[in-house]
Short mmCIF file of C-alpha atoms and ligand atoms in Angstrom, two decimals:
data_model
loop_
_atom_site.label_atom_id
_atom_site.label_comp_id
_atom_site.label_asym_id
_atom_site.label_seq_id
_atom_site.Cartn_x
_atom_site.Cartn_y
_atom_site.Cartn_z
CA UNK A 1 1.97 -38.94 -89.90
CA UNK A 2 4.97 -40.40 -87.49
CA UNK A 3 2.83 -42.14 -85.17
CA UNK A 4 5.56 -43.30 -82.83
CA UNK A 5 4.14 -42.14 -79.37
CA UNK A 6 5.53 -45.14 -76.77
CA UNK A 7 8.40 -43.07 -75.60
CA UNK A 8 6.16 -39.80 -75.05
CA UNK A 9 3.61 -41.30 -73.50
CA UNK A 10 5.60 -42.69 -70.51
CA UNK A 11 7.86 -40.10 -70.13
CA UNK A 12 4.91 -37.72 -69.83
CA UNK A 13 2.53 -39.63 -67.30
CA UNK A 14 5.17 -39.69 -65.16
CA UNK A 15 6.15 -36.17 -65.27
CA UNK A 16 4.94 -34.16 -61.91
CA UNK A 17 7.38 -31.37 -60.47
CA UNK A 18 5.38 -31.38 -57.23
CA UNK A 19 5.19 -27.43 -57.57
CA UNK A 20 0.94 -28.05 -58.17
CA UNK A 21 0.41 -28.72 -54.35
CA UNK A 22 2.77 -25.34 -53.73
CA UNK A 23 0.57 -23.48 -55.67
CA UNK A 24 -3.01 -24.98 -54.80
CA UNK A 25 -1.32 -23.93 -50.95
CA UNK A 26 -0.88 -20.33 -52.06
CA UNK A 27 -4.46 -19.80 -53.64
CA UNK A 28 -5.68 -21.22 -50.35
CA UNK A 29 -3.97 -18.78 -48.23
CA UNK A 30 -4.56 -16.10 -50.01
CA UNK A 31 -7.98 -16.58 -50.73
CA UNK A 32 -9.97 -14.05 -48.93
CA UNK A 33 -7.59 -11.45 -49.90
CA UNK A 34 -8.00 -12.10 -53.90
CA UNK A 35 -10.65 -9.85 -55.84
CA UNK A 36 -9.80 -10.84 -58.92
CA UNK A 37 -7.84 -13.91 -60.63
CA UNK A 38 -6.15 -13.42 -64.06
CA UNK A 39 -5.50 -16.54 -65.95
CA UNK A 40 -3.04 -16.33 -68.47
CA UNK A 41 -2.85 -19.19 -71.24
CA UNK A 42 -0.78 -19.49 -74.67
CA UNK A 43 -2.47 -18.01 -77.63
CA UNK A 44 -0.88 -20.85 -79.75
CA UNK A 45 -2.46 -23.40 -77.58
CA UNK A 46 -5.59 -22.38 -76.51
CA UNK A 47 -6.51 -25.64 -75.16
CA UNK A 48 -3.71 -27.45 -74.27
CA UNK A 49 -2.74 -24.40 -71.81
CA UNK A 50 -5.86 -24.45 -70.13
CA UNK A 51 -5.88 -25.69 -66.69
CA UNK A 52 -9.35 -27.38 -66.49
CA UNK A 53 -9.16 -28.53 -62.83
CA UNK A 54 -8.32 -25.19 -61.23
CA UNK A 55 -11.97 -24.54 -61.26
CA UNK A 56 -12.60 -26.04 -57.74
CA UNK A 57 -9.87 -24.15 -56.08
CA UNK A 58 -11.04 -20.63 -57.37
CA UNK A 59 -14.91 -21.19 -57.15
CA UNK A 60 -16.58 -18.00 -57.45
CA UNK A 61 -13.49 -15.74 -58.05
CA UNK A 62 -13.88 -12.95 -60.60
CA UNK A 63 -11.66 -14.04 -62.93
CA UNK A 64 -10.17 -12.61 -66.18
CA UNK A 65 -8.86 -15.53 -69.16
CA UNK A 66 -5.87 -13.75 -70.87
CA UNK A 67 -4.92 -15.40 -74.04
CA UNK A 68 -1.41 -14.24 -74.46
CA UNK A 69 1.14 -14.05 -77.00
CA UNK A 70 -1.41 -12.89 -79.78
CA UNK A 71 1.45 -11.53 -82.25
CA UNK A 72 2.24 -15.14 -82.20
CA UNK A 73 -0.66 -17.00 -82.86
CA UNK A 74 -2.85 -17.89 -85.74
CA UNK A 75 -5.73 -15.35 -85.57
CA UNK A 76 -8.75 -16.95 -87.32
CA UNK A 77 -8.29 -20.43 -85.32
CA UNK A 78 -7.54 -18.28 -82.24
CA UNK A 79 -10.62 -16.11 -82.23
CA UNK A 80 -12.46 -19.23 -82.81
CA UNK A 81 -11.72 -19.96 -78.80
CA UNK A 82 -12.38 -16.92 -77.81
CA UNK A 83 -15.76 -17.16 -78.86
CA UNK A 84 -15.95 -20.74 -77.41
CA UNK A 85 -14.57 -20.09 -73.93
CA UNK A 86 -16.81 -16.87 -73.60
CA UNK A 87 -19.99 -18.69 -74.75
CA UNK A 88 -19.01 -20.70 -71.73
CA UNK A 89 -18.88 -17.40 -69.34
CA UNK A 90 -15.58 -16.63 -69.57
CA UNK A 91 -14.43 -12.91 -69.59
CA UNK A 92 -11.52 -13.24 -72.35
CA UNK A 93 -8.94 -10.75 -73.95
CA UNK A 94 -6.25 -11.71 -76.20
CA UNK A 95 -3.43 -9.78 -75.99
CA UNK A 96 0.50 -9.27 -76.75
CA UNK A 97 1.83 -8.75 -73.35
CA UNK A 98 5.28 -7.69 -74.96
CA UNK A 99 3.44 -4.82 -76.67
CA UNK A 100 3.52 -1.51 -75.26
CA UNK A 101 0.01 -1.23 -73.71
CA UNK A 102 -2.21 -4.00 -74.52
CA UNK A 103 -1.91 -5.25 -70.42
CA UNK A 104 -4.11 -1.72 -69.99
CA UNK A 105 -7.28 -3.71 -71.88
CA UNK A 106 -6.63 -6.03 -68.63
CA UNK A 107 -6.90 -2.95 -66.22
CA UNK A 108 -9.94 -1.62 -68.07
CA UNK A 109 -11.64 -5.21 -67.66
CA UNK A 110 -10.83 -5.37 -64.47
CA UNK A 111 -12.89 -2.07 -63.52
CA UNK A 112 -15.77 -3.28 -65.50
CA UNK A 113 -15.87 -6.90 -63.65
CA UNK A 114 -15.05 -4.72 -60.40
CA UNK A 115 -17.79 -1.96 -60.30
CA UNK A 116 -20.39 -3.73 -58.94
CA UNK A 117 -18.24 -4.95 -55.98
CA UNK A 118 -16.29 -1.82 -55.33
CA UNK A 119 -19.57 -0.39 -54.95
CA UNK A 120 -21.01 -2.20 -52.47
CA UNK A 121 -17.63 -1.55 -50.61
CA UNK A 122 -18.90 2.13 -50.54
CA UNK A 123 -22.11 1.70 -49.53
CA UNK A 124 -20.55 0.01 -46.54
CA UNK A 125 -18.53 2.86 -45.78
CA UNK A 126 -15.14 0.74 -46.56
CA UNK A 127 -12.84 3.68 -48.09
CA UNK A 128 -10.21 1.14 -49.85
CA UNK A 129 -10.65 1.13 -53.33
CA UNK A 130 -7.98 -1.29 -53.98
CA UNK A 131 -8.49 -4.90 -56.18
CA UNK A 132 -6.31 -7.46 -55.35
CA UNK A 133 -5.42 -9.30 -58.18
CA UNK A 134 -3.69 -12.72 -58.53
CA UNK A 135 -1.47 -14.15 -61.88
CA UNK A 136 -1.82 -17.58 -62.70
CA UNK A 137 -0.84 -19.90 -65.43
CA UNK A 138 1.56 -23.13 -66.67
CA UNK A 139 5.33 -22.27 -66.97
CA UNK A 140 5.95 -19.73 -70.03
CA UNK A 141 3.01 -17.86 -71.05
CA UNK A 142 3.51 -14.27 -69.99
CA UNK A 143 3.05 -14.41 -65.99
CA UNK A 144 6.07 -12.36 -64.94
CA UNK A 145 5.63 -9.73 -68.36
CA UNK A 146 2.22 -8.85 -67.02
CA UNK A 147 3.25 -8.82 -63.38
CA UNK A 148 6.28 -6.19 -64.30
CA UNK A 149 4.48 -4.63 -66.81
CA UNK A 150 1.26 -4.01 -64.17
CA UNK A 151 3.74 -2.87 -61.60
CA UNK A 152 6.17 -0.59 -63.92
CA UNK A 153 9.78 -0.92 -63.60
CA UNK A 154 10.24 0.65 -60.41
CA UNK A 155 8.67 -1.42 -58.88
CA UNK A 156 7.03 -0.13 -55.40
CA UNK A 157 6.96 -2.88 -52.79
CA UNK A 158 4.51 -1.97 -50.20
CA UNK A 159 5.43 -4.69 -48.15
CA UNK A 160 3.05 -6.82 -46.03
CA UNK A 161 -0.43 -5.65 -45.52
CA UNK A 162 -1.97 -7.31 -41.96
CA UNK A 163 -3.44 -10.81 -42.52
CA UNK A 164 -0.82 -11.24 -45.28
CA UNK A 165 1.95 -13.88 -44.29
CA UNK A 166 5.29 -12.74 -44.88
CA UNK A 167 7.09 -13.90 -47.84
CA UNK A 168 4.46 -12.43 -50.53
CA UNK A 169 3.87 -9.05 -51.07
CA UNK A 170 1.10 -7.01 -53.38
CA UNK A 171 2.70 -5.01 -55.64
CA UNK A 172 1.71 -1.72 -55.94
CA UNK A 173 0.72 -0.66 -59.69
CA UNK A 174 -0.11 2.56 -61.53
CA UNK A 175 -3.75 2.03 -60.42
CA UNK A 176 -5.72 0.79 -57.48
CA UNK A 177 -4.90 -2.76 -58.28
CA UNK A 178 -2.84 -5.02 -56.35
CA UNK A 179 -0.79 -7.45 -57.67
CA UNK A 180 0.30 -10.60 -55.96
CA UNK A 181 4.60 -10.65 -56.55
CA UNK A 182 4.52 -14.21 -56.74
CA UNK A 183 2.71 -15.92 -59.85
CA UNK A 184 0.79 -18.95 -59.16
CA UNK A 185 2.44 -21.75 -61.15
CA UNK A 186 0.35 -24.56 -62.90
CA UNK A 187 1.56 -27.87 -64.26
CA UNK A 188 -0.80 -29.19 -66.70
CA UNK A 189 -2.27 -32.63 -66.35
CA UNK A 190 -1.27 -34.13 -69.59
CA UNK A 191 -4.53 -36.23 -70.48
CA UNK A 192 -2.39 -37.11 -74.46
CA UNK A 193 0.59 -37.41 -76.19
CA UNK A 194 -1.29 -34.52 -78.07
CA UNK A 195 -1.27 -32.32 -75.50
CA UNK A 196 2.27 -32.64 -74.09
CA UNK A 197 3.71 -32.64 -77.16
CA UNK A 198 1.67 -29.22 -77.77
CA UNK A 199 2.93 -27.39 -74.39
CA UNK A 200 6.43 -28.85 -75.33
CA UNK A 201 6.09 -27.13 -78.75
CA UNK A 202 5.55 -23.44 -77.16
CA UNK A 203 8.29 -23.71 -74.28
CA UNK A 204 6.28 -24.52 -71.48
CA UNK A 205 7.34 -27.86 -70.59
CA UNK A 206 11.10 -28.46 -69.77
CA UNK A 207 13.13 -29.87 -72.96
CA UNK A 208 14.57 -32.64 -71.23
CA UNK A 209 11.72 -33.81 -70.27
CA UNK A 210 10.04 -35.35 -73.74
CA UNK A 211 12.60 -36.55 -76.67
CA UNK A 212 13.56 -34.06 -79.14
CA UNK A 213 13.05 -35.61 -81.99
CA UNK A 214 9.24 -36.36 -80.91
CA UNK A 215 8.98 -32.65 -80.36
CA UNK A 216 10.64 -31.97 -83.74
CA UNK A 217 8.58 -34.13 -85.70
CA UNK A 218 5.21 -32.93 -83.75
CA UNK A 219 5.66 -29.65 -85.03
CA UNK A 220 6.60 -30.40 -88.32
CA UNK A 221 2.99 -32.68 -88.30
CA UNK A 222 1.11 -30.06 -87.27
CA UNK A 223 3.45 -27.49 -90.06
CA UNK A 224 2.44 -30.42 -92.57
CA UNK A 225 -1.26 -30.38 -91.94
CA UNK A 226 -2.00 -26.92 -90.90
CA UNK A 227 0.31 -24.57 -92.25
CA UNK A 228 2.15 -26.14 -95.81
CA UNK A 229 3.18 -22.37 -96.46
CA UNK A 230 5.48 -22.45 -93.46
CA UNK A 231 7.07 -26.02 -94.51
CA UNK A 232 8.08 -24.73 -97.51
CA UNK A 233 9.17 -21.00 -97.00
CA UNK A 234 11.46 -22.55 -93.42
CA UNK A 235 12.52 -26.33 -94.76
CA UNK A 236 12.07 -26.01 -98.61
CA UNK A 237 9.40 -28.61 -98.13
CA UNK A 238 6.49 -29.16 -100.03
CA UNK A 239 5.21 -32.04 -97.43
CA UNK A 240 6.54 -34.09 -95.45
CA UNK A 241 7.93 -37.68 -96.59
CA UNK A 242 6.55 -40.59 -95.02
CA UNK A 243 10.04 -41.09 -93.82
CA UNK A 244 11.10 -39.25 -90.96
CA UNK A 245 15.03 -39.89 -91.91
CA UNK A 246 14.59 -38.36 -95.27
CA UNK A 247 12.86 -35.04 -93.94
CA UNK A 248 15.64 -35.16 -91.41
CA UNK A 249 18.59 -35.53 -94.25
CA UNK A 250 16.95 -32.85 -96.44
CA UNK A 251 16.58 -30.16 -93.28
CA UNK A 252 19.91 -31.39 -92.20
CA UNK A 253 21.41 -30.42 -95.35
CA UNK A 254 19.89 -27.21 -95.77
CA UNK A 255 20.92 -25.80 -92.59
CA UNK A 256 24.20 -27.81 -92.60
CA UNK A 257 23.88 -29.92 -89.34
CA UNK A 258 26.05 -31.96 -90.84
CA UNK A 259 29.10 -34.23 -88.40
CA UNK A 260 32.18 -35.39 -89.31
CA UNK A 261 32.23 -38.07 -92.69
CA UNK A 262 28.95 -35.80 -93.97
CA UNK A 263 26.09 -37.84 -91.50
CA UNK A 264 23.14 -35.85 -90.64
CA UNK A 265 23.34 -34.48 -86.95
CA UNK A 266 19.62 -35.27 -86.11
CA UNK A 267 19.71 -34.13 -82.54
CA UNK A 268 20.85 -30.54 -84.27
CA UNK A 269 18.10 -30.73 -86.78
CA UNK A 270 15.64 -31.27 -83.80
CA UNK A 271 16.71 -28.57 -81.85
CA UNK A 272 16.94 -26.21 -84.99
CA UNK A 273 13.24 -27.05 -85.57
CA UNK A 274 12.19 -26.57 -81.74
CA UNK A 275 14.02 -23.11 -81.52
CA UNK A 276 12.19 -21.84 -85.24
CA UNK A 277 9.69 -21.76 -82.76
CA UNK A 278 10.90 -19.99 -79.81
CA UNK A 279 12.85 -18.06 -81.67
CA UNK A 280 9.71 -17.03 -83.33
CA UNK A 281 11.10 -16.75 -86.67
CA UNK A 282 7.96 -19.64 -86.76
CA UNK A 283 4.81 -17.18 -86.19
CA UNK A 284 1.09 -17.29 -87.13
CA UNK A 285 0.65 -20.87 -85.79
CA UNK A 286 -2.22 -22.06 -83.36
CA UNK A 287 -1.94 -25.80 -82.80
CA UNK A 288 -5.08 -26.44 -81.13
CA UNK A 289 -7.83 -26.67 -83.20
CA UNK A 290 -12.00 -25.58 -82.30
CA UNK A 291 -13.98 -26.90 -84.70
CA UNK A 292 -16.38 -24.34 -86.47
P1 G4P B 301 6.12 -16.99 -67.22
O1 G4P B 301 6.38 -16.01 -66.11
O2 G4P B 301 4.68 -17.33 -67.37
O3 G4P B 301 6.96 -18.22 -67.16
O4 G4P B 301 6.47 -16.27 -68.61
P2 G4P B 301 7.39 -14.98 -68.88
O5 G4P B 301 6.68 -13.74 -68.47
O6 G4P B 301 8.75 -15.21 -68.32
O7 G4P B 301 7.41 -15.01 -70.47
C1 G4P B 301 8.00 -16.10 -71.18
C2 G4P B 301 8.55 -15.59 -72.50
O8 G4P B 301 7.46 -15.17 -73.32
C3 G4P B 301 9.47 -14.37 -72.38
O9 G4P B 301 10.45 -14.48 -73.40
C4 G4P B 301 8.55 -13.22 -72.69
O10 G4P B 301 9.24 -12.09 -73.18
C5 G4P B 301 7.70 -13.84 -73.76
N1 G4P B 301 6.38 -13.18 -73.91
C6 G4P B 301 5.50 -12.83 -72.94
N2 G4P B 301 4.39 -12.30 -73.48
C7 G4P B 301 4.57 -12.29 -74.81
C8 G4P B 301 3.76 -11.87 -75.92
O11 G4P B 301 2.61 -11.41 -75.80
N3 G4P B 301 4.30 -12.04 -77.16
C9 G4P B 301 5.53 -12.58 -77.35
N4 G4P B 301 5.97 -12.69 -78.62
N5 G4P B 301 6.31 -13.00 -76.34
C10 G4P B 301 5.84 -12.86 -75.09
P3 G4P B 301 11.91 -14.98 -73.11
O12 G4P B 301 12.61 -15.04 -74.40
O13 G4P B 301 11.85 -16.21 -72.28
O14 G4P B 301 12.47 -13.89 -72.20
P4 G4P B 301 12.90 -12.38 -72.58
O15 G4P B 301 13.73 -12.48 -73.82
O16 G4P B 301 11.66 -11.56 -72.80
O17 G4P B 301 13.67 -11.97 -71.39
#
């Protein structure tokens, strides 16, 4: 609907923290060491989570795609990318990290993908049963929850194994997996507007670093077009005007971001709108779509 892009689109392209290279370094290191990689992505976003050029790096690495935050998402367009990123050989789960024990269907999978190679261990007379797993994943989808959840709250440092330089450590868990303390971090190219304004939506790019109101209005778009129940239970809306200020005056007034002389607070609006989300009083949304 509000096509006004110009301001995302530069702000955007030019957005690199740097921390990539730190964390293309760490898989590098660690390489030989790593049985297993678990790749966790946004539930909500299923596509605009998904590192695509972290392929090269891991090569032939067991690896596990966790599509978190599954209390969160919409199910029917969710499931639809599960099927589509295991027709392309994925091994996926979708889970709710927060919940009790859904990061055990990770463990289980991680025997099942394991057996073969733990095996052959044997059969070489190699007595260490442990898997050494590594977390990756863009800022905000569930990286530390597994890691803590995996490891239990006391967690038991084990401190460096030999080969292992000395500012990581593997975390000892409840079973024979090993978990790398330190998550690696991925920063998203953003190809589109589309897709920034997506990871912005779900928390996982910095607020200051794409306007709020462009933010606001995305997810209001995608509330509009996907998910008209929402618009009108949280705004009163039955669709959105063609003009942004009068969505922004009738929101404004029902939540009273109102300033001095009765004007409309927009920047409060915004932010209102932005933390229905993280707040996740806004549920049962998946903004990327698969089509059937
Ligand atoms: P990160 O390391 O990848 O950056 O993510 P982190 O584990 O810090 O999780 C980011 C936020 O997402 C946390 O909320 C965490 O509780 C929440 N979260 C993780 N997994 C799930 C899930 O499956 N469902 C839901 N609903 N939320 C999940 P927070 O508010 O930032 O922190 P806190 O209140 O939990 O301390």
């Amino acid at each position: 609907m509000y096509e006004n892009n110009n301001g995302v689109n530069k702000s955007v392209i030019n957005w690199y923290p740097g921390h990539m290279a730190k964390t293309k370094k760490l898989i590098k290191e660690k390489y030989k060491l790593i049985d297993i990689v678990y790749e966790i992505i946004d539930a909500r976003i299923p596509y605009s989570s998904k590192i695509i050029d972290i392929d090269e790096l891991l090569q032939d690495k067991p690896r596990i795609l966790i599509m978190n935050k599954s209390d969160l998402c919409d199910l029917k367009e969710t499931l639809k990318w599960q099927s589509y990123y295991e027709k392309q050989g994925y091994n996926v789960l979708l889970v709710n990290l927060n919940h009790g024990n859904d990061y055990q269907k990770i463990i289980t999978k991680t025997y099942e993908i394991m057996t073969e190679k733990l095996n052959n261990r044997k059969q070489k007379g190699l007595t260490s049963q442990e898997i050494r797993a590594l977390v990756i994943g863009i800022p905000n989808v569930g990286k530390s929850t597994l890691i803590n959840k995996m490891a239990g709250k006391k967690v038991a440092n084990i401190g460096n194994k030999p080969g292992v330089t000395t500012s990581l450590s593997w975390l000892k868990t409840k079973s024979n997996i090993l978990i790398l303390d330190t998550p690696g971090i991925l920063y998203p190219k953003i190809k589109t507007p589309e897709i920034g304004l997506n990871l912005a939506s779900m928390g996982s790019i910095k607020e200051e670093i794409l306007p709020l109101d462009e933010v606001a209005i995305h997810i209001l778009n995608k509330l509009n077009s996907y998910y008209p129940d929402i618009l009108k239970e949280e705004y009163n809306l039955e669709k959105l005007d063609e003009d942004a200020e009068i969505v922004y005056n009738h929101i404004g007034h029902k939540i009273g971001a109102l300033i001095s002389g009765g004007e409309i607070d927009y920047e409060k609006v915004s932010k209102k709108i932005i933390n229905d989300i993280k707040s996740e009083k806004i549920k049962n949304i998946t903004f990327d779509r698969k089509d059937d």
